[in-house]
Coordinates of C-alpha atoms in Angstrom, one line a residue:
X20 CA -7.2 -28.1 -15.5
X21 CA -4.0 -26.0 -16.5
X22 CA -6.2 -22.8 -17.0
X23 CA -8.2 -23.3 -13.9
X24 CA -5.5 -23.6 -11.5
X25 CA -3.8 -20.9 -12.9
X26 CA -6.6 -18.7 -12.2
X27 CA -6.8 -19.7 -8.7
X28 CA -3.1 -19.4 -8.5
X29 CA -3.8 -15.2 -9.6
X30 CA -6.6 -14.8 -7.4
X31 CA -4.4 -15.9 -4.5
X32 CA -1.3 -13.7 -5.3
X33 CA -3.7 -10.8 -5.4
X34 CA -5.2 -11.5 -2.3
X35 CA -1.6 -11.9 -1.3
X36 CA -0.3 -8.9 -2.3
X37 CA -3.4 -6.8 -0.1
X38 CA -1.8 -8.4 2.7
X39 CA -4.1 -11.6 3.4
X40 CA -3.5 -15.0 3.7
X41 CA -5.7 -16.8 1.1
X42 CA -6.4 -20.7 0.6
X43 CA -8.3 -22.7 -2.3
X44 CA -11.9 -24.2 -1.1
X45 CA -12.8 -27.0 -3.3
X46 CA -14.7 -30.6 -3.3
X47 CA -12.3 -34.0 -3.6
X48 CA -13.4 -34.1 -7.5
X49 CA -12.1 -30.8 -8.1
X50 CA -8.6 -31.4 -5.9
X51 CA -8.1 -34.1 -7.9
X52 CA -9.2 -33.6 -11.7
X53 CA -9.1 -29.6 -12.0
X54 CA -6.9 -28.2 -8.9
X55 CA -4.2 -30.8 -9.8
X56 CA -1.3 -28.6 -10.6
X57 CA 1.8 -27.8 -8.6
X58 CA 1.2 -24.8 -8.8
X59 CA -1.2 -24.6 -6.5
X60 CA 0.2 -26.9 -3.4
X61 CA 2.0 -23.7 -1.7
X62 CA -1.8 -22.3 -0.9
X63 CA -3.7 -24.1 1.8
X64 CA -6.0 -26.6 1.0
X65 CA -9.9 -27.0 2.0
X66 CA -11.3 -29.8 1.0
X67 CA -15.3 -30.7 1.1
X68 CA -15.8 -34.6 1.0
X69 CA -18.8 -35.7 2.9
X70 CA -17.2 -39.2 3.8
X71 CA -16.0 -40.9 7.1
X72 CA -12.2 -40.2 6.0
X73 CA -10.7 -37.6 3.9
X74 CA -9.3 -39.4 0.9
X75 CA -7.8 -36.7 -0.5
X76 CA -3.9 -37.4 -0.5
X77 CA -1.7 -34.3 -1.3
X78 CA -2.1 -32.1 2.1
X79 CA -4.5 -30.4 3.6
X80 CA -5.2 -27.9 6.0
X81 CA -9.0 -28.0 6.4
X82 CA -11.6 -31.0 5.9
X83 CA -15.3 -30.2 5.6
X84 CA -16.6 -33.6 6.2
X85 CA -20.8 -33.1 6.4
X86 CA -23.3 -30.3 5.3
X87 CA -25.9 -31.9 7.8
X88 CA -23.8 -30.4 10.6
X89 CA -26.4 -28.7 13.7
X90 CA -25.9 -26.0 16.0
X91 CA -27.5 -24.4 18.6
X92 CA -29.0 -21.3 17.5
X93 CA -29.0 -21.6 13.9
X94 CA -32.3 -22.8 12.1
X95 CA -31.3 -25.5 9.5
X96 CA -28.1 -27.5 8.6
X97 CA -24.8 -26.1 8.9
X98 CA -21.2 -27.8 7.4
X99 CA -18.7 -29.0 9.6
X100 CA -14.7 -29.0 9.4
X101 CA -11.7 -30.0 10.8
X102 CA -8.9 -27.5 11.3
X103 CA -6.1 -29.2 11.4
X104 CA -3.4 -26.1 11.0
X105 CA -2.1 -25.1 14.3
X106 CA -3.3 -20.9 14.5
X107 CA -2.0 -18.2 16.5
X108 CA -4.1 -14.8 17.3
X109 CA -1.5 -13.0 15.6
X110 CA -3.7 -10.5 13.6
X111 CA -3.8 -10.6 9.9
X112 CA -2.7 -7.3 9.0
X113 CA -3.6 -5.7 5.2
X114 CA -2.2 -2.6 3.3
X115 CA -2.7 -0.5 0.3
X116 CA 0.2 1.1 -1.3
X117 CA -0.2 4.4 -2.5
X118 CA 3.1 5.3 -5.8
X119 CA 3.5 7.1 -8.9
X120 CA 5.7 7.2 -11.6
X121 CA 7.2 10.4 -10.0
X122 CA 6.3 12.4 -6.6
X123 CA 4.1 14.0 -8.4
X124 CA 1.7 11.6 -9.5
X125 CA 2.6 9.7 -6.1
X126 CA 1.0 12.9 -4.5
X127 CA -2.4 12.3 -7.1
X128 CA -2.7 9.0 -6.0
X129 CA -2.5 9.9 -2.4
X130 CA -4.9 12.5 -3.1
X131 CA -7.3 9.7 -4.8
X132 CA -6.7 8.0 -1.7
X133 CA -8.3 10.5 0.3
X134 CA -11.0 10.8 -1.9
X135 CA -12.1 7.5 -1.2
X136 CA -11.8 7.7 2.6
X137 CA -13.9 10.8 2.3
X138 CA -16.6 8.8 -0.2
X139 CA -16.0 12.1 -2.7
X140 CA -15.7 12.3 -5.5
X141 CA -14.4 16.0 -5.5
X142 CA -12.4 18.0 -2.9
X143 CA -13.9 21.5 -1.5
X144 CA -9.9 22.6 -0.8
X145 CA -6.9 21.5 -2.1
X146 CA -3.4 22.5 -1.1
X147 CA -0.1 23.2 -3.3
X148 CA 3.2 23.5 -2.9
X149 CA 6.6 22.8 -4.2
X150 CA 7.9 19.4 -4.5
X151 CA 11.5 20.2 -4.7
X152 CA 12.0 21.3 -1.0
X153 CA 9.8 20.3 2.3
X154 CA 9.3 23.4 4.5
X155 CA 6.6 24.6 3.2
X156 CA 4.2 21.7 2.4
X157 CA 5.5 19.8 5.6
X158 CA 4.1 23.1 7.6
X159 CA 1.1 23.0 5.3
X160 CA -0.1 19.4 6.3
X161 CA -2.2 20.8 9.9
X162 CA -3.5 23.0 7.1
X163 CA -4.7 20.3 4.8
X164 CA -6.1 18.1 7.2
X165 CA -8.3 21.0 8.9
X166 CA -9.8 21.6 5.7
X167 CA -10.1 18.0 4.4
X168 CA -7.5 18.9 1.7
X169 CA -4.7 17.1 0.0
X170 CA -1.0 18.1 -0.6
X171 CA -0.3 18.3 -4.4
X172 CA 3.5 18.9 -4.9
X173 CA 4.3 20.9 -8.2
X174 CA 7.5 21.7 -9.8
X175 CA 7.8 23.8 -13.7
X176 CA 7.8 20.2 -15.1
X177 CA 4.5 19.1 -14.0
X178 CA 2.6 22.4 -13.7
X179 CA 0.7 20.8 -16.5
X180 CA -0.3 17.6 -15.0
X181 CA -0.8 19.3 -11.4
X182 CA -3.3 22.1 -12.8
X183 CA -5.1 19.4 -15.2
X184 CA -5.7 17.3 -11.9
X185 CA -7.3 19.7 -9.7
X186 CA -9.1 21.2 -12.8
X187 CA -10.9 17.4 -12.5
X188 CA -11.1 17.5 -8.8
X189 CA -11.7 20.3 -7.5
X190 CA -15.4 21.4 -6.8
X191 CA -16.7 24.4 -8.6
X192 CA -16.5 27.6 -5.9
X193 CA -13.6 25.5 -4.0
X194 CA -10.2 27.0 -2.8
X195 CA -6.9 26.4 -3.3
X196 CA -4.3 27.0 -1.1
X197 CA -0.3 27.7 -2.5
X198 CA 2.1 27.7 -0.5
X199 CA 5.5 29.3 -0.9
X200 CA 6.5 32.5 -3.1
X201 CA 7.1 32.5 -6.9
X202 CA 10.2 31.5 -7.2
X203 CA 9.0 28.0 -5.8
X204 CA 5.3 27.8 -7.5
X205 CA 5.0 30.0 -10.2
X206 CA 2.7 32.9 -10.8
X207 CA 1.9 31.0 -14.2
X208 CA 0.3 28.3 -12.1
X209 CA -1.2 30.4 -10.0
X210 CA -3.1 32.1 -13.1
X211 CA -4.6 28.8 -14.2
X212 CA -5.2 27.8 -11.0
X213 CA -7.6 30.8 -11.1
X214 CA -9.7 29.8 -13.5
X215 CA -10.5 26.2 -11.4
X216 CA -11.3 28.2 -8.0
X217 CA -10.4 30.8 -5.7
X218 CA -6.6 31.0 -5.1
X219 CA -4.9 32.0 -1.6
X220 CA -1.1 32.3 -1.5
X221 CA 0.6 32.0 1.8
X222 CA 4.5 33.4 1.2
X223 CA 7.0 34.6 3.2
X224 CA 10.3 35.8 2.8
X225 CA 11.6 33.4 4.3
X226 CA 10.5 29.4 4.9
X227 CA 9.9 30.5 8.8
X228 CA 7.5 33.4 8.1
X229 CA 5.4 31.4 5.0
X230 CA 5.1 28.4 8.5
X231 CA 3.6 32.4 9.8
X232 CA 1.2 33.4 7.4
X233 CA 0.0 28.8 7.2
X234 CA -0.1 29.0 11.0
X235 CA -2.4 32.4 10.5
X236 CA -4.3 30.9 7.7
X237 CA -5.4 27.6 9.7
X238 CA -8.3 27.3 12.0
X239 CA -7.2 28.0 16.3
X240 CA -5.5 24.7 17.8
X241 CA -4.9 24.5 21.8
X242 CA -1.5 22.1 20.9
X243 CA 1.6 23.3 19.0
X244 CA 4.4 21.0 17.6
X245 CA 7.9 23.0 17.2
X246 CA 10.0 21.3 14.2
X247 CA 13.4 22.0 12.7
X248 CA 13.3 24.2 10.0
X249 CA 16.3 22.5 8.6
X250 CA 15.2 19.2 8.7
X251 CA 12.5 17.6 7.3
X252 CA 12.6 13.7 9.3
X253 CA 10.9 15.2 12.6
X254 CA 8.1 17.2 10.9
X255 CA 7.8 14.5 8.5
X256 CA 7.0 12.4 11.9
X257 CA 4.8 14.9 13.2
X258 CA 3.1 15.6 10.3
X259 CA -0.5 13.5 10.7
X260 CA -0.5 14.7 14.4
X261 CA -3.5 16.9 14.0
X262 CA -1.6 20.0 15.8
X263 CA -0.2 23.2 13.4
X264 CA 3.5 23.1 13.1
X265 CA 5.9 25.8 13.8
X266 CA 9.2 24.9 12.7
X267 CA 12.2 27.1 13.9
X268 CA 16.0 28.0 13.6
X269 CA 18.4 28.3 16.1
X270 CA 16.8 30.7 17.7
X271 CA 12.9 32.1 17.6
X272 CA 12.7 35.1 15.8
X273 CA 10.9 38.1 16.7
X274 CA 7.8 37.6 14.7
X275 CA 7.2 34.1 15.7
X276 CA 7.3 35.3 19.5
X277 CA 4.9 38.0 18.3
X278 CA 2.6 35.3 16.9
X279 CA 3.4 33.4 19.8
X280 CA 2.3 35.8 22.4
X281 CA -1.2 36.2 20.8
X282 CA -2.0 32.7 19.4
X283 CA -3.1 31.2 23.4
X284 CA -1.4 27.7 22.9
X285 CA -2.0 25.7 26.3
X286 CA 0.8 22.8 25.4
X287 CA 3.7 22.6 22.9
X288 CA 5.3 19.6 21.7
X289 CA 9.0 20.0 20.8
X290 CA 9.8 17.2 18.5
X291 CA 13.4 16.0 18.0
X292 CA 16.4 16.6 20.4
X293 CA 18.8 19.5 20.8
X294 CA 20.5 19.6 17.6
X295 CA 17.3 19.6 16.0
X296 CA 15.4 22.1 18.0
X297 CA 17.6 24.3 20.1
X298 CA 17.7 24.1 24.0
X299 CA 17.4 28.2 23.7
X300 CA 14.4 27.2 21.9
X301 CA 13.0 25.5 24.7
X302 CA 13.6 27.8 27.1
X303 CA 11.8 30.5 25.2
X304 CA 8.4 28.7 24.9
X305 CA 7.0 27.6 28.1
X306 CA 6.5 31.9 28.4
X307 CA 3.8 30.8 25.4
X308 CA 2.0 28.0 26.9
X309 CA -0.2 27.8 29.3
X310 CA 0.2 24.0 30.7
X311 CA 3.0 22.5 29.8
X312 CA 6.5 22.2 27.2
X313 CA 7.3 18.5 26.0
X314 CA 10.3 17.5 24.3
X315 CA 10.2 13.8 22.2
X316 CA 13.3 12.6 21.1
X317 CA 14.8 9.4 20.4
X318 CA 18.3 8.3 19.9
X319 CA 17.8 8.5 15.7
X320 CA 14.6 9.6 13.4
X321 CA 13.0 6.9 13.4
X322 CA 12.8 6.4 17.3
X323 CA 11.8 9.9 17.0
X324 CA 9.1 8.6 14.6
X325 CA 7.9 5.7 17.0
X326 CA 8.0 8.0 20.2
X327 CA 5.9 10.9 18.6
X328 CA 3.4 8.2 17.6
X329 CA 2.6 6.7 20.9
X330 CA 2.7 10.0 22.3
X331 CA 0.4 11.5 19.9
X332 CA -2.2 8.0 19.2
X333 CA -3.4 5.3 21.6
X334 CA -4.1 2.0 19.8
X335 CA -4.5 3.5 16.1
X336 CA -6.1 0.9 14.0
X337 CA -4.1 2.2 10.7
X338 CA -0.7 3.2 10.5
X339 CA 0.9 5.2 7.6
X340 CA 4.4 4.2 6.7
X341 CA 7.1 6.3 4.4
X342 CA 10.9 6.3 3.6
X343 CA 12.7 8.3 6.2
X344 CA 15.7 8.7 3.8
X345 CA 13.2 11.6 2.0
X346 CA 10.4 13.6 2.3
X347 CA 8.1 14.1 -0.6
X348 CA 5.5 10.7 -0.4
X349 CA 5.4 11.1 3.3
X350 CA 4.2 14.7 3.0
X351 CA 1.8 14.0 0.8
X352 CA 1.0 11.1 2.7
X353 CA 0.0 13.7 6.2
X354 CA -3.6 14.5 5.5
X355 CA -4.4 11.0 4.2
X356 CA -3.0 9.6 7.5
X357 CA -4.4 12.1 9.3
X358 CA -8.1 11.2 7.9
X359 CA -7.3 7.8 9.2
X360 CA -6.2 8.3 12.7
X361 CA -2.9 7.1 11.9
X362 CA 0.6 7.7 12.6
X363 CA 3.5 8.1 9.9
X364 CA 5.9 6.1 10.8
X365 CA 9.6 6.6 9.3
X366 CA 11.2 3.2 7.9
X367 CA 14.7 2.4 5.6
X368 CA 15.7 -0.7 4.9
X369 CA 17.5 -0.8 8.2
X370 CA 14.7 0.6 10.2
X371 CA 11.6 -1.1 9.7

């Protein structure tokens, strides 16, 4: 009896952990002879006894008290029970946690992630960038999601592991996207990576014009989100939004008004307040929109975070969560949340 309640004791802690609420079914013999340890009493009880009166005495929540049961519409017998557990409509709520041993292998299992959502077992694109700063992949993330890519972060430590990866993943005559110059993805990597697929580097000499040449490089969108380029908590926020990402400095420079002029954007999204994004920023763009400049903003990042997601998805049935006191999971977390139709939402352990 030992053995078999501690087996019902690991089921339910599984169960528990993928965010359900689970409960042990069983008849009265098994309650009392076989489900008998302590161990179990924390889990809510079902008990089958086809009697006038449960005799069961430890509690219960449910009684199933006939299998002879009959109800209109359904051919044959059906069992009965008593509830007896007060229940709310509160909805049950379950989650999957995506980690690695490092952000690296965090960004893998994101990527596996993906995969599954997709039902692949291969990706036609993938997308790499560094893992030791955020401009680039966080600007990259409209890129991955267009082309159903993931963000693999790579640093001179795990150039191995990263190339070995998509090596296994990465269908034959697929592309590969690397973002950033060599300084911050090596041309060593690069050369692998060319024996696995076609390679594309989009680099810049500076973090604003590599967001250019991502922007260039990723299909037409009618919506634009503006970031700070020295910050990563807003983009991070904006970053399963669907909508290429320009992020900017104090000022625009001269070659994003350039792209700007050209790129027929009919309603930008400024996310973050004034220190983040400039209020000569935003009097600059409405020149490059057609319909309308919005600025979200809350009071700290993650208000920011809350307001972009109701302003960006209406009753999402999945929502993506990720430390707002870093970057790297959550941007490797954009194109997964993005295949979902979900929002990331910053959290901390004061803020969640």
């Amino acid at each position: 009896s030992k053995w078999i309640s501690e087996q019902a004791v690991s089921f339910c802690q599984i169960m528990e952990d993928n965010g359900y609420t689970p409960g042990i079914y069983a008849n009265l013999n098994w309650f009392n002879n076989y489900l008998n340890s302590t161990t179990v009493d924390k889990y809510e009880k079902w008990v089958a006894q086809y009697n006038l009166e449960c005799q069961y005495k430890k509690p219960y929540a449910m009684w199933q008290y006939s299998s002879a049961g009959s109800v209109d519409g359904i051919k044959g017998d059906v069992d009965l029970n008593f509830d007896f557990k007060e229940r709310t409509d509160e909805p049950v709520f379950r989650y999957e946690r995506f980690a690695g041993a490092s952000r690296y292998k965090t960004a893998t299992a994101i990527a596996n992630g993906l995969l599954k959502i997709q039902g692949k077992s291969k990706f036609d694109n993938i997308v790499v960038a560094s893992g030791e700063n955020y401009p680039d992949a966080l600007t990259g993330c409209y890129l991955a999601s267009a082309y159903n890519a993931p963000v693999l972060m790579v640093n001179k430590a795990n150039e191995t592991y990263v190339a070995d990866y998509i090596k296994g993943k990465l269908n034959s005559g697929g592309k590969i996207f690397i973002l950033g110059d060599k300084k911050v993805v090596s041309s060593a990597l690069e050369t692998k990576l060319k024996a696995y697929g076609n390679v594309q580097r989009l680099a810049g000499a500076t973090r604003y014009d590599t967001n250019l040449d991502i922007l260039k490089a990723a299909p037409n969108a009618k919506e634009l989100v503006v970031c700070s380029g020295e910050g990563y908590a807003d983009s991070l926020s904006a970053s399963s939004c669907g909508r290429p990402m320009m992020i900017v400095g104090a000022s625009l420079t001269s070659k994003q008004k350039e792209y700007l002029k050209t790129a027929g954007y009919e309603k930008i999204y400024i996310i973050g307040g004034v220190s983040a994004v400039s209020s000569a920023v935003e009097i600059d763009l409405p020149m490059y929109a057609t319909s309308d400049v919005i600025r979200i903003s809350g009071g700290t990042r993650y208000e920011t975070s809350r307001l972009v997601a109701e302003a960006f998805f209406k009753d999402p049935a999945v929502a993506a969560f990720t430390i707002g006191d870093n970057f790297p999971d959550g941007i490797a977390g954009g194109s997964l949340a993005n295949a979902c139709g979900a929002p990331v939402l910053l959290v901390n352990k004061d803020n969640n």
